[in-house]
mmCIF file of C-alpha atoms in Angstrom:
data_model
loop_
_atom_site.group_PDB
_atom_site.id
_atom_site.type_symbol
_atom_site.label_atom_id
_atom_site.label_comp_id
_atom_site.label_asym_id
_atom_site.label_seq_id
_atom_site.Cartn_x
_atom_site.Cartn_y
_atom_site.Cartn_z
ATOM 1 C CA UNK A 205 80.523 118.902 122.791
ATOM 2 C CA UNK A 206 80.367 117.033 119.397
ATOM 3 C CA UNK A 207 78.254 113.851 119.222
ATOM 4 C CA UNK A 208 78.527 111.149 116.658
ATOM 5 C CA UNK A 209 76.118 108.321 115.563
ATOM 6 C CA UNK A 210 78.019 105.640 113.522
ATOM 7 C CA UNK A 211 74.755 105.381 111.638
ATOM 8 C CA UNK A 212 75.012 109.061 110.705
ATOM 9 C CA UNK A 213 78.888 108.640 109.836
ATOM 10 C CA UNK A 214 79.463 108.705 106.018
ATOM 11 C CA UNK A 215 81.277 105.271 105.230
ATOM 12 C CA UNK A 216 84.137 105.409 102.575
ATOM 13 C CA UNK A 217 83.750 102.440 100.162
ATOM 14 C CA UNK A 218 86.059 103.303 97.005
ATOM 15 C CA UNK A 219 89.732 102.239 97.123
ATOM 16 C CA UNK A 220 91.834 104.714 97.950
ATOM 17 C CA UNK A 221 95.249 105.310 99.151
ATOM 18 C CA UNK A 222 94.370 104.856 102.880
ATOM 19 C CA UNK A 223 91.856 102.284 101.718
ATOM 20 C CA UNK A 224 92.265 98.985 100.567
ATOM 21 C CA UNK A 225 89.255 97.600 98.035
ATOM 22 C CA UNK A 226 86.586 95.494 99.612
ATOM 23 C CA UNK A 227 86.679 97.679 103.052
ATOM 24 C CA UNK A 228 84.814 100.133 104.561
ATOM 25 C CA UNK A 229 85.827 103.110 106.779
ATOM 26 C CA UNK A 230 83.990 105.976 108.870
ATOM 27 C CA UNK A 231 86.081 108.575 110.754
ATOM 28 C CA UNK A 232 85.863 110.715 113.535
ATOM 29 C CA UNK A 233 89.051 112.940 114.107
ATOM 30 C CA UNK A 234 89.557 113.987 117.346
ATOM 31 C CA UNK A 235 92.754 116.070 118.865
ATOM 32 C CA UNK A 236 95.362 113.672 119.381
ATOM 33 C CA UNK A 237 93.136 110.652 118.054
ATOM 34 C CA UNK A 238 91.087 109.415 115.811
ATOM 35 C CA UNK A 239 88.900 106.428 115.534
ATOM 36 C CA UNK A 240 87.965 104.639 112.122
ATOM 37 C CA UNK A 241 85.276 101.573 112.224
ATOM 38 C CA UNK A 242 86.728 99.349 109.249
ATOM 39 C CA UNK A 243 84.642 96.657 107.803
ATOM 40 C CA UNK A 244 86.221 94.266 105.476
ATOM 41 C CA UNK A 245 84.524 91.276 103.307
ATOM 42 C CA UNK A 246 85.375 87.744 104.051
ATOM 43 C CA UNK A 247 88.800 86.181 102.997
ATOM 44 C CA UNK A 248 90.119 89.400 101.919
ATOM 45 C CA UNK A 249 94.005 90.528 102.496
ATOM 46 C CA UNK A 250 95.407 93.630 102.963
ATOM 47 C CA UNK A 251 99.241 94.407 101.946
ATOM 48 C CA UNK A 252 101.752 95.578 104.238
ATOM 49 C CA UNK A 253 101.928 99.116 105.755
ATOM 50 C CA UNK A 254 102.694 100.968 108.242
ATOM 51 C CA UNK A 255 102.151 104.436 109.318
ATOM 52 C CA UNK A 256 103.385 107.207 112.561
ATOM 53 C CA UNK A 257 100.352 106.493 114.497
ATOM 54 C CA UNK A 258 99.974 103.825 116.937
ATOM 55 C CA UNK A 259 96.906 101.863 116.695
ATOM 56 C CA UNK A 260 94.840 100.141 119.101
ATOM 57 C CA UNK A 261 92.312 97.223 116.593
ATOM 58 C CA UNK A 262 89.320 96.653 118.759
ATOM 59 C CA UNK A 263 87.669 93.418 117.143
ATOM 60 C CA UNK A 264 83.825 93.752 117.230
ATOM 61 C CA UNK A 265 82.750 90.564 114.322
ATOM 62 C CA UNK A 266 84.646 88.131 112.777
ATOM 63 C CA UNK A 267 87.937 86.983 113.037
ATOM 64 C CA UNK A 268 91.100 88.625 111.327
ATOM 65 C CA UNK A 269 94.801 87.581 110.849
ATOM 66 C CA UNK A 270 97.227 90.027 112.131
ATOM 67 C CA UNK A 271 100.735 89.857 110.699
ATOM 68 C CA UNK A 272 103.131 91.959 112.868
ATOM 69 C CA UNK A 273 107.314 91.602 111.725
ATOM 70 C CA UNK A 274 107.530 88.716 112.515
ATOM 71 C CA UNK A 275 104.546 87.541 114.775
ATOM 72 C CA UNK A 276 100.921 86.228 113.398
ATOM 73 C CA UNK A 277 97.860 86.749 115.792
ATOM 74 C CA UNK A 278 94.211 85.597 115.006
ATOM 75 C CA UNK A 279 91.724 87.618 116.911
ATOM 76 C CA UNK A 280 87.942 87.821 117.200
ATOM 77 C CA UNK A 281 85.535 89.819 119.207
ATOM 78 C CA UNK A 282 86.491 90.666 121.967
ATOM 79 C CA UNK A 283 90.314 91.062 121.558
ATOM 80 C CA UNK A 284 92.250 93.908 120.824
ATOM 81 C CA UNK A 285 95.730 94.216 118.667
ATOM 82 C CA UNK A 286 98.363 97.248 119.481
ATOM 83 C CA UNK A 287 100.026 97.736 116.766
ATOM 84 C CA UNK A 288 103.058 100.037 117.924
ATOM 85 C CA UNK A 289 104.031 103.550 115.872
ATOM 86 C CA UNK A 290 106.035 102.714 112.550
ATOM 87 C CA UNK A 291 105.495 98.964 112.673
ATOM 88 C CA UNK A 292 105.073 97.540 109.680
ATOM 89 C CA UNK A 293 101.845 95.074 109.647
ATOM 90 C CA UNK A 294 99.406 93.431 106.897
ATOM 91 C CA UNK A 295 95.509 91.972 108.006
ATOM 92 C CA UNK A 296 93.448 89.502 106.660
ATOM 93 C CA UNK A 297 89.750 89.023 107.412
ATOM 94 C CA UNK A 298 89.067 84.710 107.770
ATOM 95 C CA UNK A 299 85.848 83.521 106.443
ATOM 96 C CA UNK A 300 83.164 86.188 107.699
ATOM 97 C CA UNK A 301 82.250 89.539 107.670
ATOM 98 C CA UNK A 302 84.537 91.768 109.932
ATOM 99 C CA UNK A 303 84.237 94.752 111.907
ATOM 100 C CA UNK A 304 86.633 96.167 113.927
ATOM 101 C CA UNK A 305 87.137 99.388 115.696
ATOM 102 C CA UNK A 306 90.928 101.514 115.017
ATOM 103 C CA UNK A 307 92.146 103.839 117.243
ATOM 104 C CA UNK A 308 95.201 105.610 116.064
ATOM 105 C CA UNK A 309 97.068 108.293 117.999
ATOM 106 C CA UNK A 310 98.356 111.032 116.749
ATOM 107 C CA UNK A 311 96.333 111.763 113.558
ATOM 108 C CA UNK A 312 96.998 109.770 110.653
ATOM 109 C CA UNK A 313 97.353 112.223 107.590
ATOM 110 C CA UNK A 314 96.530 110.302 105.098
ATOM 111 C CA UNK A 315 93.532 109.957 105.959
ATOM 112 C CA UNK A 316 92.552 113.117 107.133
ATOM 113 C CA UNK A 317 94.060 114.011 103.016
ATOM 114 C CA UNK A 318 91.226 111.386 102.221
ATOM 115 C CA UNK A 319 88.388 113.038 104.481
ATOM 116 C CA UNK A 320 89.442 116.304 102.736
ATOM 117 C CA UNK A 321 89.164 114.652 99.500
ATOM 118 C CA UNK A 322 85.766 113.162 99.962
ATOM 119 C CA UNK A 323 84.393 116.678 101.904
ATOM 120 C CA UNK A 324 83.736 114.654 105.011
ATOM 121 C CA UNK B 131 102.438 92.511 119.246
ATOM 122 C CA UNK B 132 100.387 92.763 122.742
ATOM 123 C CA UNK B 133 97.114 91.625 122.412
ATOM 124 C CA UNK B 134 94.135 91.556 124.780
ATOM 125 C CA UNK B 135 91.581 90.124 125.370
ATOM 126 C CA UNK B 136 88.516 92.498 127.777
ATOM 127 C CA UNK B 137 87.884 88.814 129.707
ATOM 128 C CA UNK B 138 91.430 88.533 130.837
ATOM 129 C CA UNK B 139 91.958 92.221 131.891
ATOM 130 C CA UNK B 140 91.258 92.804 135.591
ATOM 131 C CA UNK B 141 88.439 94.574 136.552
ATOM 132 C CA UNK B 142 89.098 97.342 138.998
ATOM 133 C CA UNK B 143 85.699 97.646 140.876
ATOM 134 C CA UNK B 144 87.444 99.816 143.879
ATOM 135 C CA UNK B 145 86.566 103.741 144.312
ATOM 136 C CA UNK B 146 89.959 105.324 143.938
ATOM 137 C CA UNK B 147 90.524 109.004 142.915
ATOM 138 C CA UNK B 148 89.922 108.301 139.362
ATOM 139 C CA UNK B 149 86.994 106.151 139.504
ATOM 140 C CA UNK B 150 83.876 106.712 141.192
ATOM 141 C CA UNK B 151 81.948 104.102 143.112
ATOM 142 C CA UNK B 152 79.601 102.799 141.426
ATOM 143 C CA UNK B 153 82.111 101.721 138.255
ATOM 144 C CA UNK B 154 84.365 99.238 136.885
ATOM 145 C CA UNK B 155 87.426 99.940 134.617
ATOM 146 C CA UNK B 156 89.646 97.880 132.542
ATOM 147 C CA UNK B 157 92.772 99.320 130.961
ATOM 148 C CA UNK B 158 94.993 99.138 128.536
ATOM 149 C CA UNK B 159 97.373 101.362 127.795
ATOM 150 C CA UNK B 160 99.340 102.485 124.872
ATOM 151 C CA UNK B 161 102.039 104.862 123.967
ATOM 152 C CA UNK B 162 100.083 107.841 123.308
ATOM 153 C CA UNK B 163 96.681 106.931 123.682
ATOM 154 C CA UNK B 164 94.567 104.428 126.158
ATOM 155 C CA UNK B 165 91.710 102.410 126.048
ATOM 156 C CA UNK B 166 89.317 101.749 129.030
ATOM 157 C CA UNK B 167 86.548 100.189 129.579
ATOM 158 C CA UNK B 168 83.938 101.383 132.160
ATOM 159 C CA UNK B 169 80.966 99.730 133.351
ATOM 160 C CA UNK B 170 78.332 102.011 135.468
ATOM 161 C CA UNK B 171 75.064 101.182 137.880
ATOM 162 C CA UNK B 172 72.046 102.179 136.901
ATOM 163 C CA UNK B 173 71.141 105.344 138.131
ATOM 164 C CA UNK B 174 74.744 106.640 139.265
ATOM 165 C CA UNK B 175 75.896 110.387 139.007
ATOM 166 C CA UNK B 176 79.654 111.277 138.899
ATOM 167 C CA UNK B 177 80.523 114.916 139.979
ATOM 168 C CA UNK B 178 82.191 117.072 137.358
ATOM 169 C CA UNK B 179 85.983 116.505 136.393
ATOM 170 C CA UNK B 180 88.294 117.622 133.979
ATOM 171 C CA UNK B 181 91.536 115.971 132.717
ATOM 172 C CA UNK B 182 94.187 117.185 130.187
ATOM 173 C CA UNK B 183 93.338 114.269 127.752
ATOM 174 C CA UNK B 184 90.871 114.248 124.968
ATOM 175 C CA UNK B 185 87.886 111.752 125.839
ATOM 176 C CA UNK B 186 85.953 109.784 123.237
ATOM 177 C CA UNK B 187 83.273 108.226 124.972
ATOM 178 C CA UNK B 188 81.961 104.960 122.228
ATOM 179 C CA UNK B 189 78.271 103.887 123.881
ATOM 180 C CA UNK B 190 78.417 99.911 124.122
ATOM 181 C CA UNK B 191 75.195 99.706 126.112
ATOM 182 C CA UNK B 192 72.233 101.621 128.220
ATOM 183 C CA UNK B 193 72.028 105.426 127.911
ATOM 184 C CA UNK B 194 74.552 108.099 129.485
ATOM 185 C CA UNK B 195 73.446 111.563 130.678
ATOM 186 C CA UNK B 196 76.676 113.834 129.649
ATOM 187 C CA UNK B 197 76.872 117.548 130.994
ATOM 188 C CA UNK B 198 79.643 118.960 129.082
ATOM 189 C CA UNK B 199 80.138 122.614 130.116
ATOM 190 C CA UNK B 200 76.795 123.873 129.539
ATOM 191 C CA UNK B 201 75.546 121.425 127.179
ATOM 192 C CA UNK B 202 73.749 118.352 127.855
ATOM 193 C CA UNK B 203 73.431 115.165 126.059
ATOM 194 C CA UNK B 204 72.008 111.817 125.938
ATOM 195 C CA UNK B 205 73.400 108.960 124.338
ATOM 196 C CA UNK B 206 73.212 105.410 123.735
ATOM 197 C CA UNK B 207 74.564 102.086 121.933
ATOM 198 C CA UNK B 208 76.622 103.568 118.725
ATOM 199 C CA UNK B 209 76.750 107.043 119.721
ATOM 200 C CA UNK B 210 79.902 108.901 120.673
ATOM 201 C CA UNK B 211 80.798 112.527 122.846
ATOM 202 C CA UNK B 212 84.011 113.868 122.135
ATOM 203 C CA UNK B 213 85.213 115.499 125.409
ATOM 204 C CA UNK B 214 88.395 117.822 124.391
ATOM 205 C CA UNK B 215 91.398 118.189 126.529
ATOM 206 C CA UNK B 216 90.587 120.026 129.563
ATOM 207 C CA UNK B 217 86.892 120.591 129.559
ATOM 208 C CA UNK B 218 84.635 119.639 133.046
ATOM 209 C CA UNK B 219 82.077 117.210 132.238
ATOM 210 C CA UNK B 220 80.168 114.650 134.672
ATOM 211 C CA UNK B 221 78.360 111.694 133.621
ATOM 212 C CA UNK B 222 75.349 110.031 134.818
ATOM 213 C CA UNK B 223 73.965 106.514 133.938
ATOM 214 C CA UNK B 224 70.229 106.559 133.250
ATOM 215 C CA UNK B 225 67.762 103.555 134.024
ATOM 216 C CA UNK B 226 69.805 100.894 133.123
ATOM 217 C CA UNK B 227 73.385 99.401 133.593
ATOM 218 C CA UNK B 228 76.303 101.284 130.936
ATOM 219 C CA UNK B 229 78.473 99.976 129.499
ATOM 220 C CA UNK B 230 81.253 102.212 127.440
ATOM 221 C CA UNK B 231 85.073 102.370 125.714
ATOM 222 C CA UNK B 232 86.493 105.163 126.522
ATOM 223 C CA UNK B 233 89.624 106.395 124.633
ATOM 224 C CA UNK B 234 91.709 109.348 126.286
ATOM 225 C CA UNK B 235 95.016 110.788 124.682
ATOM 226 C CA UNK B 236 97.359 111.272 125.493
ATOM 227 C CA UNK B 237 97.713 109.306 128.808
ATOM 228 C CA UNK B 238 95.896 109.737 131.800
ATOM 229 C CA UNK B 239 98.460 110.048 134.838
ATOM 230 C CA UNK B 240 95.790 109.192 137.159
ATOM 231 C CA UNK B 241 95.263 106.328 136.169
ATOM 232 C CA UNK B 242 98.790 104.856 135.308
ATOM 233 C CA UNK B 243 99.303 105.701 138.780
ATOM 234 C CA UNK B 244 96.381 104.076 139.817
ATOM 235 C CA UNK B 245 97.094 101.028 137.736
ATOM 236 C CA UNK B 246 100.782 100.845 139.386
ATOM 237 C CA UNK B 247 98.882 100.888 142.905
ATOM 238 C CA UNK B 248 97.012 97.777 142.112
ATOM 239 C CA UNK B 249 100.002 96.187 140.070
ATOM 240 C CA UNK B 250 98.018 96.086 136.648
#
């Protein structure tokens, strides 16, 4: 059975493709599903996308803006966003440190093309 | 966009055939993936099970005995097990009370059905 320590997790800092700049991610990649702990730096927005996988945002700190189509959520710890497959949706961290927890189901490719990249 | 919040998600706290006595679970449920939520007693054992989902098992709090086939491991707050699809494992809480997010995918049956019995 593999085991995982976040602390033992290599975190992705540089802008990329699947990364925004001034956000963090570590991966583990199951089956069917992954999950990626993202931290992002205060007051810092991320541009629309959207991607195949559904995605469950588990807030852990801080307090983010979630823009879905057409509906705007603020969440903090203790909430949790589903963001439905193929919807398009943009975040924004408010004015503190945030770390949240992604599950996305299936695999998202573009970031397993990014784990490849980085040999992790 | 559904959001949650874990506060305002009832608590089942009733052994059924997919939760032991002993344990709480919260749901919520996706398309192809689900999160839950279980609390344990200290000191509780769960015989083995298997299920066709993957399991991630993401430590919140106290330590977790994990027999996984013929490997054993303990683990607590920011460790994970990946369980794949269709492997036995049992659990067992050590000294103190667990808390841990499980993620399965795709969808357990057993508990959608249990969910629909208690109108969740």
């Amino acid at each position: 059975m593999p085991t995982y320590s976040w602390h033992a997790i290599p975190k992705d800092v540089v802008p990329n493709s699947s990364l925004p700049a001034g956000m963090s991610r570590q991966s583990i990649v199951g089956e069917r599903s992954m999950l990626c702990m993202h931290e992002a730096f205060p007051n810092l927005k991320c541009k629309p996308h959207q991607h195949d996988a559904e995605q469950f945002s588990i807030m852990l700190q801080g307090r983010m803006r979630f823009v879905v189509g057409s509906e705007t959520f603020v969440l903090g710890p203790g909430e949790i966003a589903h963001i439905p497959s193929g919807v398009e949706h943009s975040i924004e961290s408010l004015d503190e440190y945030v770390l949240v927890l992604d599950v996305f189901a299936p695999l998202r490719p573009d970031i397993l093309a990014r784990l490849k990249e980085i040999g992790a």
